[in-house]
Short mmCIF file of C-alpha atoms in Angstrom, two decimals:
data_model
loop_
_atom_site.label_atom_id
_atom_site.label_comp_id
_atom_site.label_asym_id
_atom_site.label_seq_id
_atom_site.Cartn_x
_atom_site.Cartn_y
_atom_site.Cartn_z
CA ASP V 953 -1.59 14.88 -4.44
CA SER V 954 -3.10 12.32 -2.05
CA GLY V 955 -3.54 14.78 0.80
CA VAL V 956 -1.30 12.71 3.08
CA THR V 957 1.90 14.50 4.04
CA GLN V 958 5.03 12.80 5.25
CA THR V 959 8.19 14.44 6.51
CA PRO V 960 11.04 14.27 5.96
CA LYS V 961 11.28 12.89 2.42
CA HIS V 962 14.81 11.63 2.94
CA LEU V 963 16.74 10.76 6.07
CA ILE V 964 20.29 9.51 6.41
CA THR V 965 21.49 8.44 9.81
CA ALA V 966 24.04 6.21 11.48
CA THR V 967 23.56 2.81 13.06
CA GLY V 968 22.43 2.97 16.66
CA GLN V 969 20.65 6.26 16.21
CA ARG V 970 16.98 7.15 16.70
CA VAL V 971 14.74 8.92 14.19
CA THR V 972 11.16 10.12 14.06
CA LEU V 973 9.04 10.06 10.94
CA ARG V 974 5.98 12.24 10.77
CA CYS V 975 2.66 11.83 8.99
CA SER V 976 -0.30 14.16 8.58
CA PRO V 977 -3.37 12.30 7.31
CA ARG V 978 -5.96 13.62 4.90
CA SER V 979 -8.41 16.01 6.46
CA GLY V 980 -11.08 14.06 8.29
CA ASP V 981 -9.33 10.67 8.16
CA LEU V 982 -9.14 9.07 11.58
CA SER V 983 -7.07 6.02 10.64
CA VAL V 984 -3.35 6.12 10.04
CA TYR V 985 -1.38 3.11 8.82
CA TRP V 986 2.39 2.72 8.64
CA TYR V 987 4.03 0.46 6.07
CA GLN V 988 7.63 -0.44 5.38
CA GLN V 989 8.84 -1.11 1.84
CA SER V 990 12.15 -2.88 1.49
CA LEU V 991 13.70 -4.75 -1.41
CA ASP V 992 13.65 -8.13 0.27
CA GLN V 993 10.39 -7.92 2.25
CA GLY V 994 8.23 -5.87 -0.10
CA LEU V 995 5.47 -3.74 1.39
CA GLN V 996 4.66 -4.75 4.95
CA PHE V 997 2.14 -3.40 7.38
CA LEU V 998 3.65 -2.14 10.61
CA ILE V 999 0.96 -0.56 12.75
CA GLN V 1000 -2.37 1.23 12.67
CA TYR V 1001 -3.85 3.97 14.81
CA TYR V 1002 -7.45 5.07 14.89
CA ASN V 1003 -8.39 8.35 16.52
CA GLY V 1004 -5.43 8.20 18.86
CA GLU V 1005 -5.64 4.54 19.79
CA GLU V 1006 -3.57 1.65 18.54
CA ARG V 1007 -5.79 -0.69 16.50
CA ALA V 1008 -3.52 -3.28 14.98
CA LYS V 1009 0.09 -4.35 14.87
CA GLY V 1010 1.81 -6.09 12.03
CA ASN V 1011 5.47 -6.95 11.60
CA ILE V 1012 6.74 -4.13 13.73
CA LEU V 1013 9.99 -4.55 15.62
CA GLU V 1014 10.15 -3.81 19.32
CA ARG V 1015 12.69 -1.07 18.51
CA PHE V 1016 9.94 0.72 16.61
CA SER V 1017 6.99 2.52 18.12
CA ALA V 1018 4.31 4.91 16.97
CA GLN V 1019 1.68 7.23 18.29
CA GLN V 1020 -1.17 9.36 17.04
CA PHE V 1021 -1.76 12.76 18.54
CA PRO V 1022 -5.03 14.61 19.26
CA ASP V 1023 -4.69 16.54 15.99
CA LEU V 1024 -4.51 13.10 14.29
CA HIS V 1025 -0.98 13.40 12.99
CA SER V 1026 1.15 10.37 13.67
CA GLU V 1027 4.80 9.73 14.36
CA LEU V 1028 6.80 6.56 13.84
CA ASN V 1029 9.84 6.28 16.08
CA LEU V 1030 12.69 4.02 15.04
CA SER V 1031 15.48 3.44 17.55
CA SER V 1032 18.76 1.53 17.74
CA LEU V 1033 18.81 1.64 13.98
CA GLU V 1034 20.46 -1.13 12.00
CA LEU V 1035 21.56 -1.26 8.39
CA GLY V 1036 18.60 -3.52 7.64
CA ASP V 1037 16.17 -0.82 8.69
CA SER V 1038 17.01 1.11 5.53
CA ALA V 1039 13.74 1.25 3.62
CA LEU V 1040 10.94 3.40 2.37
CA TYR V 1041 8.39 4.09 5.10
CA PHE V 1042 4.88 4.95 4.02
CA CYS V 1043 2.02 6.41 5.91
CA ALA V 1044 -1.52 5.94 4.66
CA SER V 1045 -4.82 7.26 5.92
CA SER V 1046 -8.42 6.26 5.45
CA ALA V 1047 -11.81 7.51 6.51
CA GLY V 1048 -13.33 4.26 7.68
CA SER V 1049 -14.25 0.71 6.93
CA VAL V 1050 -15.37 1.17 3.34
CA ALA V 1051 -12.81 3.71 2.27
CA GLU V 1052 -9.62 3.01 0.45
CA ALA V 1053 -6.31 4.10 1.89
CA PHE V 1054 -4.39 7.01 0.45
CA PHE V 1055 -0.64 7.03 0.73
CA GLY V 1056 1.87 9.73 1.44
CA GLN V 1057 5.01 10.06 -0.65
CA GLY V 1058 7.05 8.10 1.85
CA THR V 1059 10.21 8.74 3.82
CA ARG V 1060 13.37 7.19 2.43
CA LEU V 1061 15.48 6.11 5.40
CA THR V 1062 19.09 5.22 4.83
CA VAL V 1063 21.09 3.83 7.74
CA VAL V 1064 24.85 3.97 7.25
CA ALA C 468 -3.77 -15.02 7.14
CA GLN C 469 -4.31 -13.70 3.68
CA THR C 470 -1.62 -13.90 1.04
CA VAL C 471 -1.31 -12.15 -2.29
CA THR C 472 0.83 -13.51 -5.11
CA GLN C 473 2.02 -11.71 -8.21
CA SER C 474 3.82 -14.27 -10.32
CA GLN C 475 5.24 -11.88 -12.92
CA PRO C 476 8.15 -9.88 -11.49
CA GLU C 477 8.56 -7.96 -14.74
CA MET C 478 6.55 -7.37 -17.89
CA SER C 479 6.84 -5.17 -20.91
CA VAL C 480 4.34 -3.84 -23.40
CA GLN C 481 4.54 -1.89 -26.61
CA GLU C 482 3.08 1.59 -26.48
CA ALA C 483 -0.63 1.59 -27.47
CA GLU C 484 -0.89 -2.16 -26.89
CA THR C 485 -2.74 -4.02 -24.14
CA VAL C 486 -1.14 -5.81 -21.22
CA THR C 487 -2.55 -7.94 -18.40
CA LEU C 488 -0.94 -8.23 -14.98
CA SER C 489 -1.81 -11.26 -12.87
CA CYS C 490 -2.64 -11.54 -9.20
CA THR C 491 -3.92 -14.40 -7.10
CA TYR C 492 -4.81 -14.36 -3.46
CA ASP C 493 -5.68 -16.74 -0.70
CA THR C 494 -8.36 -16.05 1.88
CA SER C 495 -11.06 -17.82 3.82
CA GLU C 496 -13.21 -14.72 3.93
CA SER C 497 -16.21 -14.21 1.70
CA ASP C 498 -16.27 -10.44 1.67
CA TYR C 499 -13.22 -8.29 1.01
CA TYR C 500 -11.72 -5.62 -1.21
CA LEU C 501 -9.02 -5.92 -3.81
CA PHE C 502 -6.91 -3.09 -5.14
CA TRP C 503 -4.28 -2.33 -7.71
CA TYR C 504 -1.77 0.35 -6.77
CA LYS C 505 0.75 1.92 -9.10
CA GLN C 506 4.16 3.06 -7.90
CA PRO C 507 6.03 5.14 -10.52
CA PRO C 508 9.68 6.13 -10.10
CA SER C 509 8.52 9.03 -7.94
CA ARG C 510 7.64 6.20 -5.47
CA GLN C 511 4.19 7.61 -4.73
CA MET C 512 1.62 4.83 -4.19
CA ILE C 513 -1.33 5.67 -6.44
CA LEU C 514 -4.61 3.81 -6.30
CA VAL C 515 -5.50 2.57 -9.78
CA ILE C 516 -8.65 0.58 -9.24
CA ARG C 517 -10.63 -1.22 -6.57
CA GLN C 518 -13.02 -4.15 -6.55
CA GLU C 519 -15.50 -5.20 -3.91
CA ALA C 520 -15.76 -8.98 -3.66
CA TYR C 521 -19.55 -8.93 -3.38
CA LYS C 522 -19.86 -7.21 -6.75
CA GLN C 523 -19.92 -9.54 -9.74
CA GLN C 524 -19.30 -6.75 -12.21
CA ASN C 525 -15.64 -6.10 -12.96
CA ALA C 526 -14.41 -2.63 -12.07
CA THR C 527 -13.18 -0.28 -14.80
CA GLU C 528 -11.42 3.06 -14.66
CA ASN C 529 -10.78 4.55 -18.08
CA ARG C 530 -8.03 2.42 -19.67
CA PHE C 531 -7.77 0.16 -16.62
CA SER C 532 -10.04 -2.78 -15.99
CA VAL C 533 -9.94 -5.90 -13.89
CA ASN C 534 -10.92 -9.50 -14.39
CA PHE C 535 -12.15 -10.65 -11.00
CA GLN C 536 -12.68 -14.38 -10.67
CA LYS C 537 -13.81 -14.95 -7.09
CA ALA C 538 -13.96 -18.74 -7.19
CA ALA C 539 -10.48 -18.92 -8.66
CA LYS C 540 -9.25 -16.16 -6.31
CA SER C 541 -7.80 -14.31 -9.24
CA PHE C 542 -7.69 -10.57 -9.83
CA SER C 543 -5.89 -9.45 -12.97
CA LEU C 544 -5.39 -5.91 -14.22
CA LYS C 545 -5.73 -5.06 -17.88
CA ILE C 546 -4.20 -1.87 -19.21
CA SER C 547 -5.44 -0.87 -22.64
CA ASP C 548 -3.76 1.56 -25.04
CA SER C 549 -0.61 1.55 -22.90
CA GLN C 550 1.14 4.87 -22.49
CA LEU C 551 4.69 5.73 -21.48
CA GLY C 552 3.36 7.09 -18.21
CA ASP C 553 2.04 3.65 -17.30
CA ALA C 554 5.58 2.43 -16.69
CA ALA C 555 5.74 1.67 -12.99
CA MET C 556 5.60 -1.03 -10.33
CA TYR C 557 2.11 -2.36 -9.91
CA PHE C 558 0.99 -3.87 -6.63
CA CYS C 559 -2.03 -6.00 -6.01
CA ALA C 560 -3.47 -5.64 -2.52
CA TYR C 561 -6.10 -7.31 -0.36
CA ARG C 562 -8.14 -5.85 2.44
CA SER C 563 -10.69 -7.50 4.67
CA SER C 564 -14.18 -6.15 4.52
CA TYR C 565 -14.82 -6.74 8.16
CA SER C 566 -12.55 -6.49 11.11
CA GLY C 567 -13.77 -6.84 14.64
CA ALA C 568 -10.94 -4.66 15.84
CA GLY C 569 -11.59 -2.05 13.19
CA SER C 570 -8.33 -2.55 11.38
CA TYR C 571 -8.26 -2.62 7.61
CA GLN C 572 -4.64 -2.95 6.73
CA LEU C 573 -3.58 -3.94 3.25
CA THR C 574 -1.74 -7.11 2.33
CA PHE C 575 0.38 -6.56 -0.75
CA GLY C 576 1.86 -8.76 -3.41
CA LYS C 577 5.53 -8.41 -4.33
CA GLY C 578 4.74 -6.29 -7.34
CA THR C 579 5.16 -6.41 -11.12
CA LYS C 580 7.49 -3.98 -12.84
CA LEU C 581 5.90 -2.82 -16.08
CA SER C 582 8.01 -1.31 -18.83
CA VAL C 583 6.42 0.47 -21.78
CA ILE C 584 8.36 0.34 -25.04
CA PRO C 585 7.97 3.35 -27.34
#
């Protein structure tokens, strides 16, 4: 158990819909990273938050957004969903600059 | 931008034998971290081993060891005495050591699927 909790584990939704993925980082970790794993693109960094503030953006679509709350949990919002958004979405957390990232079990999103 | 390349999409190894997975990377930075992550069918991303670029000594973790060649920008993973539970996708990943913005995201290779033959 990595200590990073993601909910839900599975999500099936229709095109055009909006979903929210949730992540609780390990206790004490201030950084939260979101990654997308798809068959064609592999594992790609989406966005990072540190102690409530956005720190870096990767290949994140404008239809996607995220936030980190005062209790440090984070949510990834995906809207106007398309079939191509079907993927495994991972959250990872780390304690700081020298610490490795620990991953949650991921949320499997299927858009039908 | 950094890139990570894993040139072996699939590999197989006989149980109890040794296998080496390859990884090369491209960077202009002098200080960074390299990682190997394992993703079994459960899909959990599990950290296997990490290497700091400033350390000349290769990292080892039980049956797992790396061959880090900084000049060649190569970072291979050796698994000794392979076990059935080692069957998984293995991802090589790069992370900057310094980021002015405080972001330390990982750049992953495409992965190598390792099968272990009983």
